[in-house]
Amino acid sequence: MKLVAAFVCFVYGYASAQTLVWSDEFNGPAGQRPDASKWGRDIGGGGWGNDEHQYYTDSASNAALDGNGNLVITARRENPNNYQCWYGRCEYTSARLLTYGKFTHLYGTLEARIRIPIGQGFWPAFWMLGDNFGSVGWPECGEIDIMENVGNDPLFVHGSLHGPGYSGGNGLTSSFRSPNGQPFANDFHIYRIVWTPDSITWSVDGVNYATKTPADTRGNRWVFNHPHFFILNLAVGGQWPGYPDHTSVFPQTMVVDYVRAYAQSGNPPPPVNRIRSSAGGLCLDIAGASSANQTPVQVVTCNGNAAQDWTINSSDNSIRALGKCLDVAGGSTANGAAVQIYDCNGSGAQQWVISAANDIVNLAANRCLEAIAPVQDGARTRIMDCSGQSNQKWTRA
């Protein structure tokens, strides 16, 4: 039996105690199927959007426990039941397990300890899709790839995000090279993300190698502020890894020691908000969706992009978007001082409270955030003496 404990995670300026909320340690006798209360199966050979060649089955020969505390997903060169694939009679079988309808998670630390296969045409993955997949489809639901590998490139694993405007070959992908020059297939490794409202950080064996924030979505929406479910699969062939050839050895296995989900202990992360002006219903927005310091803050028609995703943080009185803080230019407390975004630094220029009267008040200046009249698309913002006018009133949605 494997024992699990809470831990403290430090990443991207984020430190918190983490509490285990869900796991599968894959303890059980050899040949036992994965726990059906935790995992479902995707079945079929339609190519899965990538021209893959395997047929995913519900057979124990393709996914079962090994009796040593592991799940083994096995890709085989076989077709025992005359399975039909998109290209004709299927050549291979494998398995794809998912927690859809059984477990979803939002924010915290997600990880698995996995030994991947090796060889031309093999594509192991540990990843997540948004729980609204069935209603909005892909990539609108969001996809978080915690670990992918293409078997003919054994020294690299990859972490990616896919969403509207940054999907498929245009996804936000980072790669990690084996630090000891040995193929990842030689041993187990821990593949992990730490997920907050405005960042996702990838690591291998505790070494962080990439962080993505809403600023990286090229002005498109950050679609990772709702629960996602896990997927484990071993594909054979596809547009990215290519197809098996004479060098490919079957069977190949993806061996999973555990999958775990941790939540932040104590207060939950702040929610993401649209902040609307009561004058015309326009949304608080970062001009040009730029994350550069000193970019002006304006109001425009609400469009749902990442430049309008604000988190209101009661712990430090900051209001954040695109990884930056709402800020009074130059730290001024004077009437008419412009409002912008800037690196979060905890100064008085970045401390705000929302009053019961729906004012957003800068604490250092004791003045209100205001959309400059006439309030129309592109109107800039500033701080002014609180007057109770509609261009100083804001609602969250």
Tab-separated table of C-alpha atoms in Angstrom:
chain	number	residue	atom	x	y	z
A	1	MET	CA	0.000	0.000	0.000
A	2	LYS	CA	1.203	3.504	-0.840
A	3	LEU	CA	0.856	6.274	1.723
A	4	VAL	CA	0.034	9.858	0.773
A	5	ALA	CA	0.323	13.033	2.815
A	6	ALA	CA	-0.411	16.703	2.437
A	7	PHE	CA	2.504	18.898	1.387
A	8	VAL	CA	3.444	22.509	0.817
A	9	CYS	CA	3.872	23.667	-2.761
A	10	PHE	CA	5.954	26.658	-3.864
A	11	VAL	CA	5.517	27.783	-7.454
A	12	TYR	CA	5.271	31.032	-9.407
A	13	GLY	CA	5.015	33.111	-6.271
A	14	TYR	CA	2.350	30.777	-4.915
A	15	ALA	CA	2.820	28.955	-1.649
A	16	SER	CA	0.102	26.958	0.007
A	17	ALA	CA	-0.545	23.832	1.986
A	18	GLN	CA	-2.073	21.173	-0.232
A	19	THR	CA	-4.604	18.596	0.925
A	20	LEU	CA	-5.214	15.362	-0.950
A	21	VAL	CA	-8.831	15.290	-2.165
A	22	TRP	CA	-8.816	12.424	-4.690
A	23	SER	CA	-6.444	9.694	-5.787
A	24	ASP	CA	-6.133	6.284	-7.324
A	25	GLU	CA	-3.159	4.296	-6.068
A	26	PHE	CA	-4.046	1.286	-8.266
A	27	ASN	CA	-3.722	-1.221	-5.452
A	28	GLY	CA	-5.364	-4.526	-6.291
A	29	PRO	CA	-4.722	-7.976	-7.687
A	30	ALA	CA	-3.086	-8.523	-11.046
A	31	GLY	CA	-5.560	-8.473	-13.916
A	32	GLN	CA	-8.193	-6.447	-12.066
A	33	ARG	CA	-9.825	-3.746	-14.142
A	34	PRO	CA	-9.435	-0.103	-13.075
A	35	ASP	CA	-11.907	1.035	-10.409
A	36	ALA	CA	-15.161	1.711	-12.287
A	37	SER	CA	-16.242	4.217	-9.623
A	38	LYS	CA	-13.274	6.375	-10.643
A	39	TRP	CA	-12.630	5.626	-14.314
A	40	GLY	CA	-14.717	5.260	-17.413
A	41	ARG	CA	-13.527	4.183	-20.876
A	42	ASP	CA	-13.579	5.845	-24.265
A	43	ILE	CA	-14.213	3.182	-26.910
A	44	GLY	CA	-13.645	3.217	-30.658
A	45	GLY	CA	-11.346	3.748	-33.600
A	46	GLY	CA	-12.506	6.997	-35.161
A	47	GLY	CA	-9.072	8.591	-35.030
A	48	TRP	CA	-9.877	10.849	-32.052
A	49	GLY	CA	-9.272	14.027	-34.027
A	50	ASN	CA	-5.649	13.121	-34.720
A	51	ASP	CA	-5.832	10.292	-37.291
A	52	GLU	CA	-4.737	7.809	-34.635
A	53	HIS	CA	-4.679	4.137	-35.662
A	54	GLN	CA	-5.595	2.293	-32.438
A	55	TYR	CA	-8.994	1.017	-31.378
A	56	TYR	CA	-9.651	1.844	-27.727
A	57	THR	CA	-11.254	-1.133	-25.983
A	58	ASP	CA	-12.756	-1.895	-22.585
A	59	SER	CA	-10.710	-5.086	-22.353
A	60	ALA	CA	-8.494	-5.939	-19.380
A	61	SER	CA	-5.821	-6.897	-21.916
A	62	ASN	CA	-5.458	-3.178	-22.667
A	63	ALA	CA	-5.913	-1.710	-19.157
A	64	ALA	CA	-5.550	-3.586	-15.884
A	65	LEU	CA	-3.741	-3.536	-12.556
A	66	ASP	CA	-0.455	-5.422	-12.350
A	67	GLY	CA	-0.713	-6.493	-8.682
A	68	ASN	CA	2.250	-4.274	-7.742
A	69	GLY	CA	0.323	-1.046	-7.237
A	70	ASN	CA	0.277	0.052	-10.859
A	71	LEU	CA	-2.184	0.517	-13.696
A	72	VAL	CA	-0.834	-0.818	-16.974
A	73	ILE	CA	-2.205	0.515	-20.272
A	74	THR	CA	-1.021	-1.736	-23.084
A	75	ALA	CA	-0.897	-1.010	-26.810
A	76	ARG	CA	-0.963	-4.188	-28.890
A	77	ARG	CA	-0.594	-5.011	-32.566
A	78	GLU	CA	-3.776	-7.069	-32.805
A	79	ASN	CA	-7.432	-7.068	-33.765
A	80	PRO	CA	-9.149	-9.893	-31.907
A	81	ASN	CA	-12.721	-8.775	-32.645
A	82	ASN	CA	-12.548	-7.419	-36.193
A	83	TYR	CA	-12.628	-3.822	-34.937
A	84	GLN	CA	-13.165	-1.222	-37.639
A	85	CYS	CA	-11.228	2.050	-37.642
A	86	TRP	CA	-11.535	5.205	-39.717
A	87	TYR	CA	-8.938	3.852	-42.167
A	88	GLY	CA	-10.385	0.324	-42.407
A	89	ARG	CA	-9.729	-2.783	-40.336
A	90	CYS	CA	-7.916	-1.696	-37.181
A	91	GLU	CA	-4.293	-2.716	-36.739
A	92	TYR	CA	-3.853	-1.947	-33.028
A	93	THR	CA	-5.678	-1.887	-29.701
A	94	SER	CA	-5.082	0.239	-26.611
A	95	ALA	CA	-7.030	2.005	-23.839
A	96	ARG	CA	-8.166	5.483	-22.867
A	97	LEU	CA	-9.408	6.021	-19.297
A	98	LEU	CA	-11.185	9.137	-18.050
A	99	THR	CA	-12.866	10.462	-14.914
A	100	TYR	CA	-15.624	12.295	-16.816
A	101	GLY	CA	-18.849	12.135	-14.789
A	102	LYS	CA	-16.953	10.666	-11.820
A	103	PHE	CA	-14.407	13.279	-10.694
A	104	THR	CA	-13.517	16.824	-11.703
A	105	HIS	CA	-11.183	19.327	-10.087
A	106	LEU	CA	-10.497	23.061	-10.104
A	107	TYR	CA	-7.138	24.565	-9.038
A	108	GLY	CA	-4.502	22.986	-6.811
A	109	THR	CA	-1.894	20.366	-7.668
A	110	LEU	CA	-2.534	17.487	-10.073
A	111	GLU	CA	0.075	14.797	-10.594
A	112	ALA	CA	0.806	11.247	-11.669
A	113	ARG	CA	3.833	8.990	-11.422
A	114	ILE	CA	4.244	7.283	-14.789
A	115	ARG	CA	6.689	5.198	-16.796
A	116	ILE	CA	6.090	5.843	-20.464
A	117	PRO	CA	6.773	3.563	-23.475
A	118	ILE	CA	9.323	4.180	-26.207
A	119	GLY	CA	9.395	3.768	-29.968
A	120	GLN	CA	8.153	5.164	-33.234
A	121	GLY	CA	4.399	5.820	-33.313
A	122	PHE	CA	3.626	5.672	-29.569
A	123	TRP	CA	1.927	8.635	-27.894
A	124	PRO	CA	1.309	8.394	-24.118
A	125	ALA	CA	-0.559	11.235	-22.412
A	126	PHE	CA	-1.815	12.378	-19.017
A	127	TRP	CA	-4.186	15.291	-19.523
A	128	MET	CA	-7.454	17.050	-18.670
A	129	LEU	CA	-10.537	18.412	-20.436
A	130	GLY	CA	-13.100	20.898	-19.131
A	131	ASP	CA	-16.233	19.411	-17.634
A	132	ASN	CA	-18.346	21.427	-20.096
A	133	PHE	CA	-16.903	19.427	-22.986
A	134	GLY	CA	-20.271	17.864	-23.750
A	135	SER	CA	-22.032	21.218	-24.140
A	136	VAL	CA	-19.438	23.532	-25.704
A	137	GLY	CA	-17.038	21.102	-27.370
A	138	TRP	CA	-13.299	21.359	-27.915
A	139	PRO	CA	-11.308	23.591	-27.617
A	140	GLU	CA	-13.876	25.884	-25.982
A	141	CYS	CA	-13.909	23.578	-22.942
A	142	GLY	CA	-10.160	23.934	-22.421
A	143	GLU	CA	-7.510	21.225	-22.541
A	144	ILE	CA	-4.592	20.941	-20.106
A	145	ASP	CA	-1.909	18.481	-21.199
A	146	ILE	CA	0.075	17.633	-18.078
A	147	MET	CA	2.371	15.211	-19.915
A	148	GLU	CA	2.698	14.062	-23.511
A	149	ASN	CA	5.508	12.260	-25.277
A	150	VAL	CA	6.064	11.064	-28.811
A	151	GLY	CA	7.958	7.818	-28.666
A	152	ASN	CA	10.527	8.642	-31.347
A	153	ASP	CA	11.683	11.618	-29.264
A	154	PRO	CA	12.469	9.837	-25.987
A	155	LEU	CA	14.377	12.656	-24.285
A	156	PHE	CA	11.506	15.169	-24.267
A	157	VAL	CA	8.108	15.455	-22.615
A	158	HIS	CA	5.672	18.270	-23.253
A	159	GLY	CA	3.019	20.293	-21.420
A	160	SER	CA	0.383	22.276	-23.295
A	161	LEU	CA	-2.775	24.349	-23.133
A	162	HIS	CA	-5.452	24.370	-25.825
A	163	GLY	CA	-8.327	26.829	-25.982
A	164	PRO	CA	-10.217	28.995	-28.468
A	165	GLY	CA	-7.619	30.663	-30.715
A	166	TYR	CA	-4.713	28.555	-29.439
A	167	SER	CA	-5.450	24.922	-30.197
A	168	GLY	CA	-3.968	22.001	-32.079
A	169	GLY	CA	-0.682	22.929	-33.708
A	170	ASN	CA	-1.100	26.472	-32.360
A	171	GLY	CA	-1.466	25.346	-28.745
A	172	LEU	CA	0.639	26.820	-25.960
A	173	THR	CA	3.280	24.100	-25.654
A	174	SER	CA	6.470	23.875	-23.597
A	175	SER	CA	9.000	21.048	-23.560
A	176	PHE	CA	11.300	19.557	-20.948
A	177	ARG	CA	14.484	17.680	-21.820
A	178	SER	CA	15.645	14.753	-19.718
A	179	PRO	CA	18.255	16.299	-17.407
A	180	ASN	CA	20.404	13.165	-17.266
A	181	GLY	CA	20.258	12.388	-20.979
A	182	GLN	CA	18.342	9.164	-20.375
A	183	PRO	CA	15.011	8.361	-22.068
A	184	PHE	CA	11.996	9.081	-19.895
A	185	ALA	CA	10.895	5.518	-20.643
A	186	ASN	CA	13.748	4.158	-18.516
A	187	ASP	CA	12.048	4.943	-15.206
A	188	PHE	CA	9.035	6.385	-13.441
A	189	HIS	CA	8.745	10.179	-13.246
A	190	ILE	CA	6.319	12.495	-11.486
A	191	TYR	CA	4.454	14.741	-13.912
A	192	ARG	CA	2.718	17.624	-12.156
A	193	ILE	CA	0.899	20.899	-12.643
A	194	VAL	CA	0.109	23.575	-10.078
A	195	TRP	CA	-3.030	25.387	-11.184
A	196	THR	CA	-4.232	28.760	-9.884
A	197	PRO	CA	-6.847	31.165	-11.267
A	198	ASP	CA	-4.239	32.989	-13.337
A	199	SER	CA	-1.418	30.510	-13.943
A	200	ILE	CA	-0.566	26.877	-14.663
A	201	THR	CA	2.963	25.632	-13.926
A	202	TRP	CA	4.413	22.319	-15.163
A	203	SER	CA	7.116	20.275	-13.505
A	204	VAL	CA	8.866	16.931	-13.837
A	205	ASP	CA	10.191	15.316	-10.649
A	206	GLY	CA	9.774	18.632	-8.850
A	207	VAL	CA	11.639	20.714	-11.458
A	208	ASN	CA	9.438	23.509	-12.814
A	209	TYR	CA	9.924	24.018	-16.543
A	210	ALA	CA	7.069	26.251	-17.740
A	211	THR	CA	4.353	28.609	-16.549
A	212	LYS	CA	1.488	29.899	-18.671
A	213	THR	CA	-0.831	32.769	-17.705
A	214	PRO	CA	-3.725	34.574	-19.404
A	215	ALA	CA	-1.110	36.892	-20.924
A	216	ASP	CA	0.062	33.988	-23.107
A	217	THR	CA	-3.266	33.381	-24.860
A	218	ARG	CA	-2.582	36.007	-27.568
A	219	GLY	CA	-5.596	38.012	-26.470
A	220	ASN	CA	-7.908	35.001	-26.500
A	221	ARG	CA	-9.928	33.786	-23.553
A	222	TRP	CA	-8.341	31.896	-20.674
A	223	VAL	CA	-10.734	28.933	-20.385
A	224	PHE	CA	-9.201	27.249	-17.333
A	225	ASN	CA	-11.317	28.637	-14.506
A	226	HIS	CA	-13.797	25.779	-14.280
A	227	PRO	CA	-13.430	22.107	-13.288
A	228	HIS	CA	-11.631	19.628	-15.559
A	229	PHE	CA	-11.494	15.818	-15.585
A	230	PHE	CA	-8.508	13.474	-16.006
A	231	ILE	CA	-7.599	11.352	-19.038
A	232	LEU	CA	-4.909	8.657	-19.312
A	233	ASN	CA	-4.282	7.104	-22.705
A	234	LEU	CA	-1.723	5.468	-24.942
A	235	ALA	CA	-2.334	6.256	-28.609
A	236	VAL	CA	-0.744	4.492	-31.554
A	237	GLY	CA	0.029	6.765	-34.472
A	238	GLY	CA	-1.390	10.165	-35.238
A	239	GLN	CA	-0.524	13.414	-36.900
A	240	TRP	CA	2.074	14.372	-34.299
A	241	PRO	CA	3.939	11.128	-33.459
A	242	GLY	CA	3.664	9.561	-36.903
A	243	TYR	CA	2.966	5.847	-37.330
A	244	PRO	CA	4.631	2.610	-36.279
A	245	ASP	CA	7.275	1.255	-38.633
A	246	HIS	CA	9.658	-1.696	-38.767
A	247	THR	CA	11.474	-0.394	-35.658
A	248	SER	CA	8.329	-0.308	-33.485
A	249	VAL	CA	8.135	-3.086	-30.904
A	250	PHE	CA	4.790	-4.356	-29.571
A	251	PRO	CA	3.356	-4.583	-27.014
A	252	GLN	CA	4.236	-1.267	-25.364
A	253	THR	CA	3.020	-0.161	-21.941
A	254	MET	CA	2.265	3.024	-20.085
A	255	VAL	CA	2.598	2.162	-16.386
A	256	VAL	CA	0.885	4.481	-13.878
A	257	ASP	CA	1.849	4.235	-10.211
A	258	TYR	CA	-0.741	6.763	-9.028
A	259	VAL	CA	-2.875	9.776	-9.958
A	260	ARG	CA	-3.508	12.399	-7.258
A	261	ALA	CA	-5.394	15.670	-6.919
A	262	TYR	CA	-4.625	18.136	-4.152
A	263	ALA	CA	-6.596	21.241	-3.209
A	264	GLN	CA	-5.293	24.351	-1.527
A	265	SER	CA	-5.915	24.191	2.201
A	266	GLY	CA	-7.690	27.047	3.933
A	267	ASN	CA	-9.338	29.777	1.883
A	268	PRO	CA	-10.092	28.831	-1.724
A	269	PRO	CA	-8.531	30.793	-4.598
A	270	PRO	CA	-10.413	33.929	-5.588
A	271	PRO	CA	-12.990	33.608	-8.356
A	272	VAL	CA	-12.603	35.155	-11.780
A	273	ASN	CA	-14.910	38.080	-12.474
A	274	ARG	CA	-16.094	40.359	-15.213
A	275	ILE	CA	-16.175	43.882	-13.766
A	276	ARG	CA	-18.876	45.970	-15.462
A	277	SER	CA	-19.405	49.701	-15.351
A	278	SER	CA	-22.910	50.706	-14.324
A	279	ALA	CA	-22.633	53.396	-17.008
A	280	GLY	CA	-23.456	51.437	-20.161
A	281	GLY	CA	-22.543	47.947	-18.907
A	282	LEU	CA	-19.067	48.032	-20.475
A	283	CYS	CA	-16.369	45.734	-19.066
A	284	LEU	CA	-13.149	46.719	-17.359
A	285	ASP	CA	-10.441	45.747	-19.848
A	286	ILE	CA	-6.691	45.928	-20.434
A	287	ALA	CA	-6.030	47.908	-23.624
A	288	GLY	CA	-4.870	45.713	-26.493
A	289	ALA	CA	-4.924	42.677	-24.178
A	290	SER	CA	-1.290	43.554	-23.472
A	291	SER	CA	0.413	42.403	-20.288
A	292	ALA	CA	3.128	45.064	-20.573
A	293	ASN	CA	3.658	47.284	-17.549
A	294	GLN	CA	1.870	50.651	-17.768
A	295	THR	CA	-0.774	49.403	-20.215
A	296	PRO	CA	-3.879	51.568	-19.686
A	297	VAL	CA	-7.061	50.107	-18.226
A	298	GLN	CA	-10.232	51.003	-20.118
A	299	VAL	CA	-13.852	49.977	-20.532
A	300	VAL	CA	-15.077	48.252	-23.701
A	301	THR	CA	-17.885	45.986	-24.831
A	302	CYS	CA	-17.723	42.735	-22.889
A	303	ASN	CA	-16.119	40.091	-25.113
A	304	GLY	CA	-14.983	37.386	-22.698
A	305	ASN	CA	-11.283	37.541	-23.509
A	306	ALA	CA	-8.513	37.156	-20.958
A	307	ALA	CA	-8.001	40.922	-20.679
A	308	GLN	CA	-11.382	41.039	-18.929
A	309	ASP	CA	-10.757	38.159	-16.494
A	310	TRP	CA	-10.163	39.823	-13.123
A	311	THR	CA	-9.503	38.137	-9.791
A	312	ILE	CA	-10.342	40.096	-6.659
A	313	ASN	CA	-7.920	39.070	-3.918
A	314	SER	CA	-9.046	39.921	-0.398
A	315	SER	CA	-5.759	38.617	1.048
A	316	ASP	CA	-3.740	41.533	-0.354
A	317	ASN	CA	-6.500	43.818	-1.716
A	318	SER	CA	-5.236	43.402	-5.267
A	319	ILE	CA	-7.293	43.161	-8.453
A	320	ARG	CA	-5.473	41.148	-11.118
A	321	ALA	CA	-5.673	40.208	-14.783
A	322	LEU	CA	-3.119	38.855	-17.271
A	323	GLY	CA	-0.851	38.175	-14.302
A	324	LYS	CA	-0.567	41.895	-13.441
A	325	CYS	CA	-2.183	44.192	-10.854
A	326	LEU	CA	-4.616	47.081	-11.228
A	327	ASP	CA	-2.382	50.062	-10.408
A	328	VAL	CA	-2.529	53.867	-10.100
A	329	ALA	CA	0.148	55.302	-12.405
A	330	GLY	CA	3.189	56.601	-10.561
A	331	GLY	CA	1.663	55.755	-7.212
A	332	SER	CA	-0.215	59.045	-7.365
A	333	THR	CA	-3.054	59.749	-4.953
A	334	ALA	CA	-4.251	62.821	-6.851
A	335	ASN	CA	-7.592	63.315	-8.546
A	336	GLY	CA	-7.369	62.293	-12.198
A	337	ALA	CA	-4.426	59.897	-11.813
A	338	ALA	CA	-4.559	57.292	-14.580
A	339	VAL	CA	-5.172	53.624	-13.856
A	340	GLN	CA	-3.029	50.959	-15.549
A	341	ILE	CA	-1.652	47.485	-14.947
A	342	TYR	CA	1.748	46.841	-13.453
A	343	ASP	CA	3.801	44.068	-11.860
A	344	CYS	CA	2.214	43.205	-8.531
A	345	ASN	CA	4.282	44.763	-5.758
A	346	GLY	CA	1.911	45.219	-2.819
A	347	SER	CA	2.146	49.026	-2.868
A	348	GLY	CA	-0.744	51.298	-1.919
A	349	ALA	CA	-1.262	52.063	-5.603
A	350	GLN	CA	-2.419	48.450	-6.018
A	351	GLN	CA	-4.701	48.114	-2.990
A	352	TRP	CA	-8.440	48.314	-3.646
A	353	VAL	CA	-11.645	47.539	-1.812
A	354	ILE	CA	-15.158	47.171	-3.175
A	355	SER	CA	-17.644	49.036	-1.021
A	356	ALA	CA	-21.188	48.009	-0.247
A	357	ALA	CA	-22.236	50.840	-2.572
A	358	ASN	CA	-20.358	49.164	-5.491
A	359	ASP	CA	-17.466	51.642	-5.538
A	360	ILE	CA	-13.955	50.324	-6.211
A	361	VAL	CA	-11.840	52.442	-3.881
A	362	ASN	CA	-8.077	52.827	-3.963
A	363	LEU	CA	-7.056	52.606	-0.309
A	364	ALA	CA	-3.952	54.806	-0.523
A	365	ALA	CA	-5.797	57.660	-2.238
A	366	ASN	CA	-9.275	57.045	-0.765
A	367	ARG	CA	-10.593	57.773	-4.241
A	368	CYS	CA	-12.842	55.817	-6.580
A	369	LEU	CA	-12.091	54.013	-9.809
A	370	GLU	CA	-13.892	55.907	-12.546
A	371	ALA	CA	-14.570	55.381	-16.249
A	372	ILE	CA	-13.939	58.741	-17.884
A	373	ALA	CA	-17.067	60.260	-19.398
A	374	PRO	CA	-18.458	59.949	-21.970
A	375	VAL	CA	-18.454	56.272	-21.099
A	376	GLN	CA	-18.070	54.482	-24.419
A	377	ASP	CA	-15.865	51.814	-25.988
A	378	GLY	CA	-12.249	52.638	-25.237
A	379	ALA	CA	-12.916	55.125	-22.428
A	380	ARG	CA	-9.921	55.134	-20.081
A	381	THR	CA	-10.062	54.932	-16.301
A	382	ARG	CA	-8.699	57.048	-13.455
A	383	ILE	CA	-9.197	57.691	-9.748
A	384	MET	CA	-11.416	60.566	-8.599
A	385	ASP	CA	-13.181	61.716	-5.454
A	386	CYS	CA	-16.086	59.361	-4.887
A	387	SER	CA	-19.212	61.075	-6.177
A	388	GLY	CA	-21.821	58.329	-6.441
A	389	GLN	CA	-22.109	58.805	-10.212
A	390	SER	CA	-22.832	55.764	-12.387
A	391	ASN	CA	-19.368	55.885	-14.019
A	392	GLN	CA	-17.915	55.075	-10.574
A	393	LYS	CA	-20.214	52.137	-9.923
A	394	TRP	CA	-19.170	48.592	-10.810
A	395	THR	CA	-20.775	45.179	-10.691
A	396	ARG	CA	-19.212	41.720	-10.862
A	397	ALA	CA	-20.417	38.828	-12.991
